[in-house]
Coordinates of C-alpha atoms in Angstrom, one line a residue:
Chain A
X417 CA 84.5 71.3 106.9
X418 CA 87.7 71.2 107.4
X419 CA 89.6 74.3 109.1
X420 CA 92.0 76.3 107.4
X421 CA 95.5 77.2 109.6
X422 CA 98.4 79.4 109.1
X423 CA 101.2 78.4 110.7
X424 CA 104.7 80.3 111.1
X425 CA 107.7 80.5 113.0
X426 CA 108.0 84.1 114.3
X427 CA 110.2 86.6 115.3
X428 CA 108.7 88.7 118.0
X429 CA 109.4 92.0 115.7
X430 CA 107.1 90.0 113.5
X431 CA 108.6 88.1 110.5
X432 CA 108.9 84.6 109.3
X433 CA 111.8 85.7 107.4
X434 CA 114.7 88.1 107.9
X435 CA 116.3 90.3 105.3
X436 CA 117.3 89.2 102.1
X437 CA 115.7 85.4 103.3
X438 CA 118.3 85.5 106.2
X439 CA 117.6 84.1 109.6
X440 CA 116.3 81.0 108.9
X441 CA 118.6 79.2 111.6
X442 CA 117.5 81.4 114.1
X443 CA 113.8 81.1 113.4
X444 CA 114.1 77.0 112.9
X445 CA 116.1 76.5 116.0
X446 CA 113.7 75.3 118.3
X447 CA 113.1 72.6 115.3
X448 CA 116.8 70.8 116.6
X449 CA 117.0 72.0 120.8
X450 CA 116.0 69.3 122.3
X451 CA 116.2 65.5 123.0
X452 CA 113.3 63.9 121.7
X453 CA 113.0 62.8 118.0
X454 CA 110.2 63.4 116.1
X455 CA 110.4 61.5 112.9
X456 CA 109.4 63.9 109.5
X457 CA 107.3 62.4 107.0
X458 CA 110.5 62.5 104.9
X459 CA 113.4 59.5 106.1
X460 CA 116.1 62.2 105.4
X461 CA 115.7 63.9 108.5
X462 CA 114.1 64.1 112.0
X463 CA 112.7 67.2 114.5
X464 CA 115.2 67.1 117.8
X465 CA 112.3 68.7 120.1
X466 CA 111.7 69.7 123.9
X467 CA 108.8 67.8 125.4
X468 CA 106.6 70.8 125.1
X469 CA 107.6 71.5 121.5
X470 CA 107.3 67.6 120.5
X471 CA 103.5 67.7 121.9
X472 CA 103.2 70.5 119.7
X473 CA 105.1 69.4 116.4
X474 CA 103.2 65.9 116.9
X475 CA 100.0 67.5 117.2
X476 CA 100.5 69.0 113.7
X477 CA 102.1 66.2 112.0
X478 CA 98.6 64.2 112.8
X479 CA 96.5 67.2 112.2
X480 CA 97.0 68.7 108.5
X481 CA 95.8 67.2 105.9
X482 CA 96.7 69.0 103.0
X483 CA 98.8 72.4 102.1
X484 CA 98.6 75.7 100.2
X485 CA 101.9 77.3 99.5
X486 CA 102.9 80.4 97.2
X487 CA 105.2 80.1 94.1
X488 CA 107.8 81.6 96.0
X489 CA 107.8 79.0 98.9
X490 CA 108.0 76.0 96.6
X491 CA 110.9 78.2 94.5
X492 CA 112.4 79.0 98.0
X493 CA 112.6 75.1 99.2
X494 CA 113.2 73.8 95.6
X495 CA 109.7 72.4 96.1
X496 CA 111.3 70.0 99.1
X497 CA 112.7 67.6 96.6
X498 CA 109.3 66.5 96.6
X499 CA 109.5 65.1 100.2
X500 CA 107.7 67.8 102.7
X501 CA 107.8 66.9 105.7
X502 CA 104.4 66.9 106.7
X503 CA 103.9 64.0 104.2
X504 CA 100.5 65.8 102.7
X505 CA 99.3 67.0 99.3
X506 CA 100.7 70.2 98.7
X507 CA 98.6 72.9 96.7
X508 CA 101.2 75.3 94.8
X509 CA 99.3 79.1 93.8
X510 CA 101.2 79.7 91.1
X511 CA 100.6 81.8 87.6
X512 CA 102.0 79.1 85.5
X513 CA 103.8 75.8 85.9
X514 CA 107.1 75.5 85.8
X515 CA 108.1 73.2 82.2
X516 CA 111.4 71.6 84.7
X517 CA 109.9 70.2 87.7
X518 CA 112.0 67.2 88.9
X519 CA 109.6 65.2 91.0
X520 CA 106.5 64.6 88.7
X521 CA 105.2 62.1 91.1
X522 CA 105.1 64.0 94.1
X523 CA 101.7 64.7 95.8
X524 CA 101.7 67.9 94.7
X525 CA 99.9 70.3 92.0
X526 CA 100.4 73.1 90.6
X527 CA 97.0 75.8 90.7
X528 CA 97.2 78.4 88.0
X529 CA 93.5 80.2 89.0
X530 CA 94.1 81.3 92.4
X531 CA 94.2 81.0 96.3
X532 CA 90.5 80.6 96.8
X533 CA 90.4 77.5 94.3
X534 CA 93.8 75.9 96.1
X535 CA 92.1 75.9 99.2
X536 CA 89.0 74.6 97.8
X537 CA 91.1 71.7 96.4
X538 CA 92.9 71.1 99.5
X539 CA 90.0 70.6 101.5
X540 CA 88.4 68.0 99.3
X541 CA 91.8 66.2 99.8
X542 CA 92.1 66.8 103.5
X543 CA 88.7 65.9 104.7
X544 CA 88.4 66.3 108.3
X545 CA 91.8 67.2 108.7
X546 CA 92.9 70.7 108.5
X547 CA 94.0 72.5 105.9
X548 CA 97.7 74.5 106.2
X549 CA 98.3 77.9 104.4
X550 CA 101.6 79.2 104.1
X551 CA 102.2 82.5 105.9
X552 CA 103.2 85.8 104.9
X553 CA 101.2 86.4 101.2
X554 CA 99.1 83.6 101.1
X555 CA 97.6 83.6 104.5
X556 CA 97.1 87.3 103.5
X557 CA 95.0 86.4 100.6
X558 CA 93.4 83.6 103.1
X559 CA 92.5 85.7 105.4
X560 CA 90.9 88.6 103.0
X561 CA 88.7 86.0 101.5
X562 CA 87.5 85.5 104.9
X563 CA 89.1 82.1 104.7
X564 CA 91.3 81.8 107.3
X565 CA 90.3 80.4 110.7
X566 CA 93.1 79.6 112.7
X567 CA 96.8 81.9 112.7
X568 CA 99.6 79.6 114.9
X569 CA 103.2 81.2 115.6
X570 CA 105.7 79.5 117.1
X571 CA 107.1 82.7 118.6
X572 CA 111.6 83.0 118.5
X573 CA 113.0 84.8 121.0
X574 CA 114.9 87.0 118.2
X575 CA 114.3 90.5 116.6
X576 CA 115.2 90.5 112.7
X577 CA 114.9 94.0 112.2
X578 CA 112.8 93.2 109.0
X579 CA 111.8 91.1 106.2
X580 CA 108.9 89.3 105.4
X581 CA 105.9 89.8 107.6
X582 CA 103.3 87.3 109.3
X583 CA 100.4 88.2 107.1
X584 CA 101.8 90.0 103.7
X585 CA 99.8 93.6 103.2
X586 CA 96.6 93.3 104.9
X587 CA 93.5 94.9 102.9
X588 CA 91.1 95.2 106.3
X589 CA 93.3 96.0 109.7
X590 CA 92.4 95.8 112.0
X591 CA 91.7 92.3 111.8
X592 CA 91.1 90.9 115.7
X593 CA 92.1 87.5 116.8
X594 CA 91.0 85.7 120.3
X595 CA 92.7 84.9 123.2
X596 CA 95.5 82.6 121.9
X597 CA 96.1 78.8 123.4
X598 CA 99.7 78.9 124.4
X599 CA 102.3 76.5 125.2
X600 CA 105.5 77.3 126.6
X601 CA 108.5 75.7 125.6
X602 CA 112.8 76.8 125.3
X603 CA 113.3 78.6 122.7
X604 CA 109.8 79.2 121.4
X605 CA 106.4 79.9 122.4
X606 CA 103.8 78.5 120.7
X607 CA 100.6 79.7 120.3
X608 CA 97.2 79.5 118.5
X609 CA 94.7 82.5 117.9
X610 CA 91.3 81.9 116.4
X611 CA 90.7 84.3 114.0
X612 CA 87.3 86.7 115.0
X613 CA 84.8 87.5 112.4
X614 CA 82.1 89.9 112.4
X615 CA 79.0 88.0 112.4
X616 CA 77.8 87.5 109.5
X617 CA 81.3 87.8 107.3
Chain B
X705 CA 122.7 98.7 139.2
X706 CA 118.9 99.0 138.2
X707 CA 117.9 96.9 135.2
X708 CA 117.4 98.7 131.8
X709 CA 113.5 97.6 130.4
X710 CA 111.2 98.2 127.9
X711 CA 107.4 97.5 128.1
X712 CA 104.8 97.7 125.7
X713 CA 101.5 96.9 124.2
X714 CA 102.2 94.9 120.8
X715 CA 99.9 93.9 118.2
X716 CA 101.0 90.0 116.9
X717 CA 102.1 91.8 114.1
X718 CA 104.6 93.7 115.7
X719 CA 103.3 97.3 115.9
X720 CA 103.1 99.4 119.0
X721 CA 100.5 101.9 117.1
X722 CA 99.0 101.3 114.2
X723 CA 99.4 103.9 111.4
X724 CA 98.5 106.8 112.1
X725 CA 98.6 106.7 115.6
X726 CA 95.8 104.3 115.5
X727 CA 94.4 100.8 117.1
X728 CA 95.0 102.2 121.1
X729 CA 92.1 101.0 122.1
X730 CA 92.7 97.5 121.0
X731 CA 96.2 97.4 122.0
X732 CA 95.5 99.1 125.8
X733 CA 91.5 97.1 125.7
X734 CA 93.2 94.5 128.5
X735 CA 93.8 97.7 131.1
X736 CA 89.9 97.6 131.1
X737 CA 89.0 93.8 130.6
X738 CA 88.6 92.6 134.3
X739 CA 86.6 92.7 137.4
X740 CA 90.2 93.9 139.9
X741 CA 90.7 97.1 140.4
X742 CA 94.4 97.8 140.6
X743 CA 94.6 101.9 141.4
X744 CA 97.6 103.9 139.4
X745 CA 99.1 106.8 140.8
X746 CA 96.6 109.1 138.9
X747 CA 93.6 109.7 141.8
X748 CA 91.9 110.3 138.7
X749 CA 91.9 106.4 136.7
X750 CA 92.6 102.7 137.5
X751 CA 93.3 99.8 135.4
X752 CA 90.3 96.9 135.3
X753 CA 92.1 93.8 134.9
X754 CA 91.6 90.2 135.3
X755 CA 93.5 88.5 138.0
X756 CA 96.8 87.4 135.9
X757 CA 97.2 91.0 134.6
X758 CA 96.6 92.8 138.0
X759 CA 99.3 90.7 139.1
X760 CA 101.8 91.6 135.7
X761 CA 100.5 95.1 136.5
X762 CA 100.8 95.4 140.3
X763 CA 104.3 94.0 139.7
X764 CA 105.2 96.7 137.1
X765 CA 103.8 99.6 139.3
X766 CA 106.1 98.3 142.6
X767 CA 109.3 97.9 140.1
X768 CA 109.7 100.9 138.1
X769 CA 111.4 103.7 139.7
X770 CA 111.9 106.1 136.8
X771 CA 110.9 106.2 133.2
X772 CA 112.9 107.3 130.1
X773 CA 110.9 108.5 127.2
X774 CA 110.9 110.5 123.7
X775 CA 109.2 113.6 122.8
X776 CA 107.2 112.0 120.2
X777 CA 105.7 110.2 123.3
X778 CA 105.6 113.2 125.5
X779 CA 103.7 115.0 122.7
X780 CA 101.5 112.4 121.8
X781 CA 100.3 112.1 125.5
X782 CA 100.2 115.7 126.5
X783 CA 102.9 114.8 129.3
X784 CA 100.4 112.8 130.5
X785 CA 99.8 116.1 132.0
X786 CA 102.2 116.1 134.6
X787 CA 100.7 112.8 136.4
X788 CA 101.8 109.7 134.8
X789 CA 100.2 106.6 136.1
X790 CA 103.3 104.9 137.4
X791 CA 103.8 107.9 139.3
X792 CA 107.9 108.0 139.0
X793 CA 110.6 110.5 137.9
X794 CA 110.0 110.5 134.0
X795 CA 113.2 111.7 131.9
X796 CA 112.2 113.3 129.1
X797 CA 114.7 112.8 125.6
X798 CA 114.2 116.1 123.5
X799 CA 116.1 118.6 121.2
X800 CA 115.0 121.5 123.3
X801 CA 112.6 121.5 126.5
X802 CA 109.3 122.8 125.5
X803 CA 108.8 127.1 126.2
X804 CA 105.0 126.0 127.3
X805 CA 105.1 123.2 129.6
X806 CA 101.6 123.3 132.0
X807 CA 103.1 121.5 134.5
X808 CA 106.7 122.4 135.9
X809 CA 106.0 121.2 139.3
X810 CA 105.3 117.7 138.5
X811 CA 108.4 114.6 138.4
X812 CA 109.3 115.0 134.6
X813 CA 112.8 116.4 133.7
X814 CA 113.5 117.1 129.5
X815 CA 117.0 115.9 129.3
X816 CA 118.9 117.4 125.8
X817 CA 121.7 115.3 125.7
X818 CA 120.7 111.9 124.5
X819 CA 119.4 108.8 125.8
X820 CA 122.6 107.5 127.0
X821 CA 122.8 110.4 129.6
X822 CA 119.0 110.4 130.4
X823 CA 119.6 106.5 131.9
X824 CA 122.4 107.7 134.3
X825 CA 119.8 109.7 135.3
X826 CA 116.8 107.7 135.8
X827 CA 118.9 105.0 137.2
X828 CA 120.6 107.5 139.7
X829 CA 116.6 108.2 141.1
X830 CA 115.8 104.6 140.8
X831 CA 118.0 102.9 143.0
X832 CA 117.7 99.7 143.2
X833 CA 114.4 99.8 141.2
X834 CA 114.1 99.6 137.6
X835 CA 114.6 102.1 134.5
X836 CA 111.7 101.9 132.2
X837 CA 112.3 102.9 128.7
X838 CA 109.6 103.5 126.3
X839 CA 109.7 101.5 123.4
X840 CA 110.2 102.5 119.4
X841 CA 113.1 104.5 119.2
X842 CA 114.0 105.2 122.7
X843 CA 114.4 101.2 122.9
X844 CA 116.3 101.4 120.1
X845 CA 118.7 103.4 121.3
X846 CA 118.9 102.0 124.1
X847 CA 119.6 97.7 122.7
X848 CA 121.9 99.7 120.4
X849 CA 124.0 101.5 123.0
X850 CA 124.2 98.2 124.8
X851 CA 121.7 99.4 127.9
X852 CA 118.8 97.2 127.6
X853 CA 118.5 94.4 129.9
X854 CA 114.8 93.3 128.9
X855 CA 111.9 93.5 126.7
X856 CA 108.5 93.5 128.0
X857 CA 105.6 92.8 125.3
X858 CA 102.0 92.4 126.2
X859 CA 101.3 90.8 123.2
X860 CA 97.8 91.6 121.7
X861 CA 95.8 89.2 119.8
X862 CA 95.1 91.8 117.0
X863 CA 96.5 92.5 113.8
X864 CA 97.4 96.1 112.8
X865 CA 98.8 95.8 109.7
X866 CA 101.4 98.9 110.1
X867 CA 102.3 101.4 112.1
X868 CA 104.8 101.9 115.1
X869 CA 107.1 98.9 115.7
X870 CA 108.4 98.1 119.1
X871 CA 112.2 98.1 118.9
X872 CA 112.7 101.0 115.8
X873 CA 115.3 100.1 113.0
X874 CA 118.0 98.3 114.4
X875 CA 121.0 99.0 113.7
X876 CA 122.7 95.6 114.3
X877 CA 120.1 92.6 113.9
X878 CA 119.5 89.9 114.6
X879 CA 119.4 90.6 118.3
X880 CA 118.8 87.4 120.2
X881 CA 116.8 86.9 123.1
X882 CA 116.2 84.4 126.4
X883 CA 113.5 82.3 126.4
X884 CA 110.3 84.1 127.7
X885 CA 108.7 83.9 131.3
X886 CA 105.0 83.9 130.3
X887 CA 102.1 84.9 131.9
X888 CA 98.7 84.0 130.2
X889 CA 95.6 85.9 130.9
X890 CA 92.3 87.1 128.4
X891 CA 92.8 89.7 125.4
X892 CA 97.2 89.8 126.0
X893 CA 99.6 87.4 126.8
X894 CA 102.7 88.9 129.0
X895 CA 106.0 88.1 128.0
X896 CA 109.2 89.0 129.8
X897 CA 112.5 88.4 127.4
X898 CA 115.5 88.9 128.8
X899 CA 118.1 90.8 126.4
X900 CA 121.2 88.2 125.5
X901 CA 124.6 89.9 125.0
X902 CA 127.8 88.9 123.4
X903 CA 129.8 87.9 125.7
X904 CA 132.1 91.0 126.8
X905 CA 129.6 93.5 125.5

């Protein structure tokens, strides 16, 4: 079945957003440091990667299938006009619709009855391919339905002070994660923790 | 002049305790992971490490020639009763100097006058070796007063979920950072960030 990823850029104090949603162009600014172009999914735009980083990105372009995200995400991007630029379904938790939505045809859909059921979706979409969760409230919910199987942070070299955090309000710490794969790069360190569970769970 | 560094045991999260003073054993389980002995300067313990982390360790324990820490620190480890394992002048940031202290003979010193004087200090013993400052709020102080010259974190694949966060509330974020030099080993990555200033601060 397919496996179920967060994935985040990272302060290393911890959050994927500053205050107030600042910090963004600190957090994103391994996405434009280097010389190689990655093409998006969406013809607007391209990554500008290091070599390390480009290996990385790649890797993740070809690996998710499908998405989850939180209302406040797809409020936060404007749902990305409809273009994301991993090029996937998108799976939008979400307590109603919203009646305005500009881009009808986008792959994307709204899920009124929950995280469990978006993920669910998502992976009949996806197939082999994995299945992304947003980070921060989502992944939280992902993780506490025993859900989550991956957690990837592409770690900034920047302390925000505060903000929103990695994995919202855990219900269960301390939650214990193996020894991540890491890949060094400028600018950002990425790595990838398997999440542990009790045998059993 | 000796460089200005904090060190610590982080959680992914972000915490150097968890709440409540909890999580030490996860966050410290690395000391005790390996098959090399590196000795401290307590007769009585040595670290168990695998061969990346003896190296980080054995490199910390050679480059550290005084420590600067809080009370909250002091208290919490009992002064480490007079025989800390780096085995270095410790300074000792406090209101007032304890009336009880078991152990006036050993290397610690309770400084009353702030953080700022409690460096001159440490850095006037250390020489050409470095000043270690305990992280939380003595690093705090420290990145705030314009001191700190790095930030070590051996990152922990665990989340706590609260607790103790490694640089305190800042009082000027975002603080940027170099680009890490990382060393991978089981149960902790090591991560050495060098501290960027503003030019002419």
């Amino acid at each position: 079945m397919a496996s179920v990823v967060t994935s985040a850029s990272m302060s290393l104090d911890g959050y994927i957003a500053g205050p107030a949603e600042s910090g963004f162009e600190l957090l994103f600014a391994w996405h434009n440091n280097g010389d190689i172009e990655v093409p998006s999914a969406d013809p607007r735009w391209s990554f500008r990667l290091t070599a390390a980083s480009a290996e990385h990105v790649r890797g993740q372009l070809a690996e998710f299938g499908a998405l989850v995200v939180g209302r406040r995400l797809f409020d936060l991007t404007g749902g990305w006009d409809g273009s994301h630029p991993f090029g996937v379904p998108i799976f939008v938790v979400t307590h109603k619709a919203p009646d305005d939505w500009a881009h009808p045809d986008a792959p994307l859909t709204f899920v009124t009855d929950g995280l469990e059921s978006a993920v669910r979706r998502a992976r009949a979409v996806a197939g082999d391919r994995a299945v992304g969760v947003a980070a921060g409230e989502m992944a939280r919910q992902a993780l506490d339905a025993g859900l989550l199987d991956e957690i990837r942070v592409d770690l900034v070299p920047v302390l925000l002070g505060g903000g929103t955090r990695l994995i919202g309000d855990l219900a269960d710490a301390p939650v214990r994660l193996g020894t991540p794969v890491v890949r060094e790069s400028e600018g950002v360190t990425h790595l990838r923790y398997p999440v542990v569970r009790a045998p059993g769970v």
